CSV table of C-alpha atoms in Angstrom, one decimal:
chain,number,residue,atom,x,y,z
A,1378,MET,CA,270.2,-85.4,273.2
A,1379,ASP,CA,273.3,-83.5,272.6
A,1380,THR,CA,275.2,-83.0,275.8
A,1381,MET,CA,275.9,-79.3,274.9
A,1382,ARG,CA,272.3,-78.7,275.8
A,1383,ASP,CA,272.8,-80.0,279.3
A,1384,LYS,CA,275.8,-78.1,280.6
A,1385,PRO,CA,277.9,-75.0,279.9
A,1386,ILE,CA,281.1,-75.4,277.9
A,1387,LYS,CA,284.0,-73.1,278.5
A,1388,PHE,CA,285.7,-71.9,275.3
A,1389,SER,CA,289.0,-70.8,276.7
A,1390,SER,CA,290.7,-70.1,280.0
A,1391,SER,CA,292.2,-66.8,278.8
A,1392,ALA,CA,290.7,-63.8,280.7
A,1393,PHE,CA,289.5,-61.9,277.7
A,1394,CYS,CA,288.4,-65.0,275.9
A,1395,LEU,CA,286.2,-66.4,278.7
A,1396,ILE,CA,283.0,-67.1,277.0
A,1397,ILE,CA,280.5,-69.6,278.2
A,1398,LEU,CA,278.4,-71.5,275.7
A,1399,LEU,CA,275.0,-72.0,277.3
A,1400,LEU,CA,271.8,-73.3,275.9
A,1401,ALA,CA,268.9,-72.0,277.9
A,1402,TYR,CA,267.6,-74.5,280.4
A,1403,ASN,CA,263.9,-75.3,280.3
A,1404,SER,CA,263.8,-73.9,276.8
A,1405,THR,CA,262.5,-75.2,273.5
A,1406,ALA,CA,264.8,-72.9,271.6
A,1407,GLU,CA,267.7,-74.5,269.8
A,1408,LEU,CA,269.8,-71.4,269.4
A,1409,ARG,CA,273.0,-71.6,271.3
A,1410,ARG,CA,273.5,-69.0,273.9
A,1411,LEU,CA,276.7,-67.3,274.9
A,1412,VAL,CA,277.3,-65.2,277.9
A,1413,GLN,CA,279.2,-61.9,277.6
A,1414,PRO,CA,279.6,-60.1,280.9
A,1415,PRO,CA,279.0,-56.3,280.8
A,1416,LYS,CA,281.3,-53.9,282.6
A,1417,SER,CA,281.0,-53.5,286.4
A,1418,ASP,CA,278.8,-50.5,285.9
A,1419,GLY,CA,276.4,-52.5,283.7
A,1420,THR,CA,277.3,-50.8,280.5
A,1421,LEU,CA,278.6,-52.3,277.3
A,1422,SER,CA,280.6,-51.0,274.3
A,1423,PHE,CA,281.6,-52.8,271.1
A,1424,LEU,CA,282.6,-52.2,267.5
A,1425,VAL,CA,281.0,-53.6,264.3
A,1426,VAL,CA,282.9,-54.2,261.0
A,1427,GLY,CA,281.9,-56.2,258.0
A,1428,ASP,CA,283.2,-57.4,254.6
A,1429,TRP,CA,286.8,-57.2,255.6
A,1430,GLY,CA,289.0,-60.3,254.9
A,1431,ARG,CA,291.4,-59.2,252.1
A,1432,ARG,CA,294.8,-59.8,253.6
A,1433,GLY,CA,295.1,-56.1,254.5
A,1434,SER,CA,294.4,-54.7,251.0
A,1435,TYR,CA,291.7,-52.2,250.0
A,1436,ASN,CA,292.5,-50.2,253.2
A,1437,GLN,CA,291.6,-53.1,255.5
A,1438,SER,CA,294.7,-52.4,257.5
A,1439,GLN,CA,293.9,-48.7,257.7
A,1440,VAL,CA,290.4,-49.5,259.0
A,1441,ALA,CA,291.9,-52.0,261.5
A,1442,LEU,CA,294.3,-49.3,262.8
A,1443,GLN,CA,291.5,-46.9,263.5
A,1444,MET,CA,289.4,-49.6,265.0
A,1445,GLY,CA,292.2,-50.2,267.5
A,1446,LYS,CA,292.4,-46.5,268.4
A,1447,THR,CA,288.6,-46.2,268.8
A,1448,GLY,CA,288.4,-49.5,270.7
A,1449,LYS,CA,290.9,-48.2,273.2
A,1450,ASP,CA,289.1,-44.8,273.6
A,1451,LEU,CA,285.8,-46.6,274.2
A,1452,ASN,CA,287.2,-49.5,276.3
A,1453,ILE,CA,285.2,-51.9,274.1
A,1454,ASP,CA,284.1,-55.3,275.4
A,1455,PHE,CA,284.1,-57.2,272.1
A,1456,VAL,CA,283.8,-56.8,268.3
A,1457,ILE,CA,281.1,-58.0,265.9
A,1458,SER,CA,281.7,-59.0,262.3
A,1459,THR,CA,278.8,-58.9,259.9
A,1460,GLY,CA,280.2,-61.5,257.6
A,1461,ASP,CA,282.2,-62.0,254.4
A,1462,ASN,CA,285.1,-62.7,256.7
A,1463,PHE,CA,287.4,-64.1,254.0
A,1464,TYR,CA,287.4,-63.1,250.3
A,1465,ASP,CA,286.8,-64.2,247.7
A,1466,ASP,CA,285.9,-67.8,248.6
A,1467,GLY,CA,286.1,-68.2,252.3
A,1468,ILE,CA,288.7,-70.5,253.7
A,1469,THR,CA,289.6,-74.1,252.6
A,1470,SER,CA,290.5,-75.5,256.0
A,1471,PRO,CA,291.1,-74.4,259.6
A,1472,TYR,CA,294.8,-74.2,258.7
A,1473,ASP,CA,294.3,-71.9,255.6
A,1474,CYS,CA,296.8,-69.1,255.9
A,1475,GLN,CA,294.0,-66.6,255.0
A,1476,PHE,CA,292.9,-66.8,258.6
A,1477,GLN,CA,296.2,-65.5,259.9
A,1478,ASP,CA,296.7,-63.1,256.9
A,1479,SER,CA,293.3,-61.5,257.1
A,1480,PHE,CA,292.4,-61.7,260.7
A,1481,THR,CA,295.1,-62.5,263.3
A,1482,ASN,CA,297.9,-60.4,261.7
A,1483,ILE,CA,295.6,-57.5,260.8
A,1484,TYR,CA,293.6,-56.8,264.0
A,1485,THR,CA,296.6,-56.6,266.3
A,1486,ALA,CA,295.8,-53.6,268.5
A,1487,PRO,CA,295.6,-54.4,272.2
A,1488,SER,CA,292.0,-53.0,272.4
A,1489,LEU,CA,290.9,-55.6,269.7
A,1490,GLN,CA,292.1,-58.6,271.7
A,1491,LYS,CA,288.6,-59.3,272.8
A,1492,PRO,CA,286.0,-61.8,271.6
A,1493,TRP,CA,285.0,-61.4,268.0
A,1494,TYR,CA,281.5,-62.6,267.4
A,1495,ASN,CA,281.1,-63.5,263.7
A,1496,VAL,CA,278.3,-64.5,261.3
A,1497,LEU,CA,278.9,-66.1,257.9
A,1498,GLY,CA,278.5,-64.1,254.6
A,1499,ASN,CA,277.8,-65.4,251.1
A,1500,HIS,CA,281.6,-65.3,250.3
A,1501,ASP,CA,282.2,-67.5,253.4
A,1502,TYR,CA,279.7,-70.0,252.0
A,1503,ARG,CA,281.9,-70.3,248.9
A,1504,GLY,CA,284.6,-71.9,251.0
A,1505,ASN,CA,284.6,-74.6,253.6
A,1506,VAL,CA,281.9,-73.5,256.1
A,1507,ASP,CA,282.9,-76.1,258.7
A,1508,ALA,CA,286.4,-74.6,258.7
A,1509,GLN,CA,285.1,-71.3,260.0
A,1510,LEU,CA,283.0,-73.0,262.5
A,1511,SER,CA,285.8,-75.3,263.6
A,1512,PRO,CA,287.1,-75.0,267.3
A,1513,ILE,CA,290.6,-75.3,265.8
A,1514,LEU,CA,290.3,-71.6,264.8
A,1515,LYS,CA,289.7,-70.7,268.4
A,1516,ASP,CA,292.9,-72.7,269.3
A,1517,LEU,CA,294.8,-70.6,266.8
A,1518,ASP,CA,293.3,-67.3,267.9
A,1519,CYS,CA,291.1,-67.4,271.0
A,1520,ARG,CA,289.2,-64.3,270.0
A,1521,TRP,CA,287.3,-66.2,267.2
A,1522,VAL,CA,283.7,-67.1,267.8
A,1523,CYS,CA,281.7,-68.3,264.8
A,1524,LEU,CA,278.5,-70.3,264.8
A,1525,ARG,CA,275.7,-70.3,262.2
A,1526,SER,CA,273.0,-68.7,264.4
A,1527,TYR,CA,273.2,-68.0,268.1
A,1528,VAL,CA,272.5,-65.5,270.9
A,1529,VAL,CA,274.9,-63.5,272.9
A,1530,ASN,CA,273.5,-62.4,276.3
A,1531,ALA,CA,275.1,-59.4,277.9
A,1532,ASP,CA,272.6,-58.8,280.6
A,1533,ILE,CA,271.0,-55.5,279.4
A,1534,VAL,CA,271.1,-56.7,275.7
A,1535,ASP,CA,270.5,-59.9,273.8
A,1536,ILE,CA,272.3,-60.0,270.5
A,1537,PHE,CA,270.8,-62.5,268.0
A,1538,PHE,CA,273.2,-63.6,265.2
A,1539,VAL,CA,271.3,-65.0,262.2
A,1540,ASP,CA,272.7,-67.1,259.3
A,1541,THR,CA,271.1,-65.2,256.4
A,1542,THR,CA,272.9,-66.7,253.3
A,1543,PRO,CA,270.6,-69.8,253.1
A,1544,PHE,CA,267.6,-67.5,252.8
A,1545,VAL,CA,268.7,-66.1,249.4
A,1546,ASP,CA,267.2,-67.9,246.4
A,1547,LYS,CA,269.7,-66.9,243.8
A,1548,TYR,CA,272.6,-68.7,245.5
A,1549,PHE,CA,270.7,-71.9,245.0
A,1550,ASP,CA,268.9,-71.1,241.7
A,1551,GLU,CA,271.6,-69.1,239.9
A,1552,PRO,CA,275.0,-69.7,241.5
A,1553,LYS,CA,276.8,-68.8,238.2
A,1554,ASP,CA,280.4,-70.1,238.5
A,1555,HIS,CA,280.3,-70.1,242.3
A,1556,VAL,CA,280.2,-73.3,244.4
A,1557,TYR,CA,278.5,-72.9,247.7
A,1558,ASP,CA,279.0,-75.2,250.7
A,1559,TRP,CA,275.4,-76.2,251.7
A,1560,SER,CA,276.5,-79.0,254.1
A,1561,GLY,CA,274.5,-78.6,257.3
A,1562,VAL,CA,271.8,-76.5,255.5
A,1563,LEU,CA,270.0,-79.1,253.5
A,1564,PRO,CA,267.1,-79.7,253.3
A,1565,ARG,CA,266.9,-76.0,253.0
A,1566,ASN,CA,263.2,-75.4,253.9
A,1567,LYS,CA,263.5,-77.4,257.1
A,1568,TYR,CA,266.7,-75.5,258.0
A,1569,LEU,CA,265.0,-72.1,257.5
A,1570,ASN,CA,261.7,-73.1,259.1
A,1571,ASN,CA,263.6,-74.4,262.2
A,1572,LEU,CA,265.8,-71.3,262.4
A,1573,LEU,CA,262.8,-68.9,262.2
A,1574,ALA,CA,260.9,-70.8,264.8
A,1575,ASP,CA,263.8,-71.0,267.1
A,1576,LEU,CA,264.6,-67.3,266.7
A,1577,ASP,CA,261.0,-66.4,267.5
A,1578,VAL,CA,261.0,-68.5,270.6
A,1579,SER,CA,264.4,-66.9,271.7
A,1580,PHE,CA,262.9,-63.4,271.2
A,1581,GLN,CA,259.9,-64.2,273.3
A,1582,GLU,CA,262.1,-65.7,276.1
A,1583,SER,CA,264.4,-62.7,276.1
A,1584,VAL,CA,264.1,-60.4,279.2
A,1585,ALA,CA,266.9,-58.1,278.1
A,1586,LYS,CA,266.2,-54.4,277.9
A,1587,TRP,CA,267.5,-54.2,274.3
A,1588,LYS,CA,267.3,-56.6,271.4
A,1589,ILE,CA,269.8,-56.4,268.5
A,1590,VAL,CA,269.9,-58.7,265.5
A,1591,VAL,CA,273.0,-59.2,263.4
A,1592,GLY,CA,273.0,-60.8,259.9
A,1593,HIS,CA,275.1,-60.5,256.8
A,1594,HIS,CA,272.5,-59.6,254.3
A,1595,THR,CA,270.6,-56.3,254.1
A,1596,ILE,CA,266.9,-56.0,254.8
A,1597,LYS,CA,266.7,-52.3,254.0
A,1598,SER,CA,269.5,-50.6,252.0
A,1599,ALA,CA,270.1,-48.1,249.3
A,1600,GLY,CA,273.4,-49.7,248.4
A,1601,HIS,CA,274.4,-52.0,245.6
A,1602,HIS,CA,272.4,-55.1,246.8
A,1603,GLY,CA,269.4,-53.2,248.1
A,1604,ILE,CA,266.5,-55.0,249.7
A,1605,THR,CA,266.9,-58.7,250.3
A,1606,LYS,CA,263.3,-59.8,249.4
A,1607,GLU,CA,263.6,-63.1,251.2
A,1608,LEU,CA,264.5,-61.5,254.5
A,1609,GLU,CA,261.9,-58.8,254.1
A,1610,LYS,CA,259.3,-61.5,253.7
A,1611,GLN,CA,260.4,-64.1,256.2
A,1612,LEU,CA,262.6,-62.5,258.8
A,1613,LEU,CA,261.4,-58.9,259.1
A,1614,PRO,CA,257.9,-59.7,260.4
A,1615,ILE,CA,259.4,-61.7,263.3
A,1616,LEU,CA,261.7,-58.7,264.1
A,1617,GLU,CA,258.8,-56.3,264.0
A,1618,ALA,CA,256.5,-58.5,266.1
A,1619,ASN,CA,259.2,-58.9,268.8
A,1620,GLU,CA,260.1,-55.1,268.9
A,1621,VAL,CA,263.8,-55.5,267.9
A,1622,ASP,CA,265.7,-52.2,268.3
A,1623,LEU,CA,268.5,-52.7,265.7
A,1624,TYR,CA,269.1,-54.8,262.7
A,1625,ILE,CA,272.9,-54.7,261.8
A,1626,ASN,CA,274.2,-56.1,258.6
A,1627,GLY,CA,277.0,-56.0,256.1
A,1628,HIS,CA,276.9,-57.2,252.4
A,1629,ASP,CA,276.6,-53.6,251.0
A,1630,HIS,CA,280.2,-52.2,251.2
A,1631,CYS,CA,279.2,-48.9,252.8
A,1632,LEU,CA,278.0,-47.4,256.1
A,1633,GLU,CA,274.3,-46.6,256.3
A,1634,HIS,CA,271.5,-45.9,258.7
A,1635,ILE,CA,267.8,-46.3,257.8
A,1636,SER,CA,265.0,-45.6,260.2
A,1637,SER,CA,261.8,-47.6,259.5
A,1638,ILE,CA,258.6,-45.6,259.2
A,1639,ASN,CA,256.6,-48.8,259.9
A,1640,SER,CA,258.3,-49.9,263.1
A,1641,GLY,CA,260.8,-48.8,265.7
A,1642,ILE,CA,263.6,-50.8,264.0
A,1643,GLN,CA,266.8,-49.0,263.0
A,1644,PHE,CA,268.6,-50.6,260.1
A,1645,MET,CA,272.4,-50.2,260.3
A,1646,THR,CA,274.9,-51.3,257.6
A,1647,SER,CA,278.5,-51.8,258.5
A,1648,GLY,CA,280.1,-53.3,255.5
A,1649,GLY,CA,283.1,-51.0,255.0
A,1650,GLY,CA,285.9,-53.1,256.4
A,1651,SER,CA,287.9,-53.1,253.2
A,1652,LYS,CA,286.8,-52.7,249.6
A,1653,ALA,CA,284.1,-50.0,249.2
A,1654,TRP,CA,281.8,-49.2,246.3
A,1655,LYS,CA,282.0,-45.5,245.6
A,1656,GLY,CA,278.9,-43.9,244.1
A,1657,ASP,CA,276.9,-47.1,244.1
A,1658,VAL,CA,273.8,-45.8,245.8
A,1659,ASN,CA,270.1,-45.8,244.9
A,1660,GLU,CA,267.3,-43.4,245.8
A,1661,TRP,CA,265.6,-44.0,249.1
A,1662,ASN,CA,262.7,-42.5,251.0
A,1663,PRO,CA,264.2,-39.3,252.6
A,1664,GLN,CA,261.9,-39.9,255.6
A,1665,GLU,CA,263.8,-43.1,256.3
A,1666,MET,CA,267.4,-42.4,255.1
A,1667,ARG,CA,269.4,-41.0,258.0
A,1668,PHE,CA,272.9,-41.5,256.8
A,1669,TYR,CA,274.9,-43.0,253.9
A,1670,TYR,CA,278.6,-43.2,253.3
A,1671,ASP,CA,280.1,-45.0,250.3
A,1672,GLY,CA,283.6,-45.5,251.8
A,1673,GLN,CA,285.4,-47.7,254.3
A,1674,GLY,CA,284.8,-47.5,258.0
A,1675,PHE,CA,283.1,-49.2,261.0
A,1676,MET,CA,280.6,-48.4,263.7
A,1677,SER,CA,280.5,-48.5,267.5
A,1678,VAL,CA,277.6,-49.2,269.9
A,1679,TYR,CA,277.3,-48.2,273.5
A,1680,LEU,CA,274.6,-49.6,275.7
A,1681,SER,CA,273.4,-48.8,279.2
A,1682,GLU,CA,270.1,-49.6,281.0
A,1683,ALA,CA,268.7,-46.4,279.6
A,1684,GLU,CA,270.6,-45.5,276.4
A,1685,LEU,CA,271.6,-47.0,273.1
A,1686,ARG,CA,274.2,-45.0,271.2
A,1687,VAL,CA,275.6,-45.6,267.7
A,1688,LEU,CA,278.5,-43.9,266.0
A,1689,PHE,CA,279.8,-44.4,262.4
A,1690,TYR,CA,283.5,-43.7,261.6
A,1691,ASP,CA,285.4,-43.5,258.4
A,1692,GLY,CA,288.7,-45.2,257.7
A,1693,TYR,CA,290.6,-42.3,259.4
A,1694,GLY,CA,288.6,-42.6,262.6
A,1695,ARG,CA,286.5,-39.5,262.0
A,1696,VAL,CA,282.9,-39.6,263.3
A,1697,LEU,CA,280.5,-39.3,260.4
A,1698,HIS,CA,277.1,-39.9,262.0
A,1699,ARG,CA,275.7,-40.2,265.5
A,1700,TRP,CA,272.4,-41.6,266.7
A,1701,ASN,CA,271.0,-42.5,270.1
A,1702,THR,CA,267.7,-43.4,271.7
A,1703,TYR,CA,266.6,-43.9,275.3
A,1704,LYS,CA,264.4,-46.2,277.3
A,1705,GLU,CA,263.2,-45.7,280.9
A,1706,ALA,CA,265.7,-47.2,283.2
A,1707,ILE,CA,264.4,-49.6,285.9
A,1708,TYR,CA,266.2,-49.3,289.3
A,1709,THR,CA,265.7,-51.7,292.1
A,1710,ASP,CA,266.3,-50.8,295.7
A,1711,ILE,CA,268.4,-53.3,297.6
């Protein structure tokens, strides 16, 4: 059996990059588990940005600047990327200059020198997937954390990162002129069945107060791509059965909040890291649509034992939308 399942592996000795890769002992789940310590008061804050990697163009640098300011104000613990990290066709190798030009040299603010937890998007699959997963990138910039699917445990919250691109039929059936790197994914049905089973087990084993799922593709969206039917059919029932609080995605180049009328899941899109699609919005049930913005921006999440709070910001750092919810806090006398 792989030795990574038997002991923790330390990614880096740097203080802000100290992330321990743990696979749950006495567990049948295969999802890799990372430990992200919360603040000393038990709270946690992070930013979410998606669809960003364009060497600073399409206002990527402007969004990065505002992320730095907001990150400082909120004293964030880390950043989440919802995928499409490098346009248009991922990266060719760990030494591709795109990594420096679109990531290291763009997100330079002191507040953003924290772990970046990434998922892969469809554009990333058009490049060398193993290059984005390579530990060499972490040697080049110790903030970088990218696995196919994994769990980040931060005490009060478990964040489940899901590799959604292999779910989408058209990338296999109608790739057009694009070439996708399916190494590590084939045979596809086995890969997806294992992922869904492992995810379900990981949900059931979770004892965290909050459960957040991050994937690149939309499940519910009024944007350009709309509903991803494959995720609606295969992934959504597992999220509903395990009472997930948030599903956060990119893919649609907008900011969006949809509240499900069928469950307690909130669907949040943060895909405004660079190029946005102005006016590309479809009708949606007004009982579910809470917020839609067809421009650049990002979102922040604050968590405590009792509260989950989400804010959306435009590319100038202005707050566009706020949402929060509460759960009864459990306090233990010592």
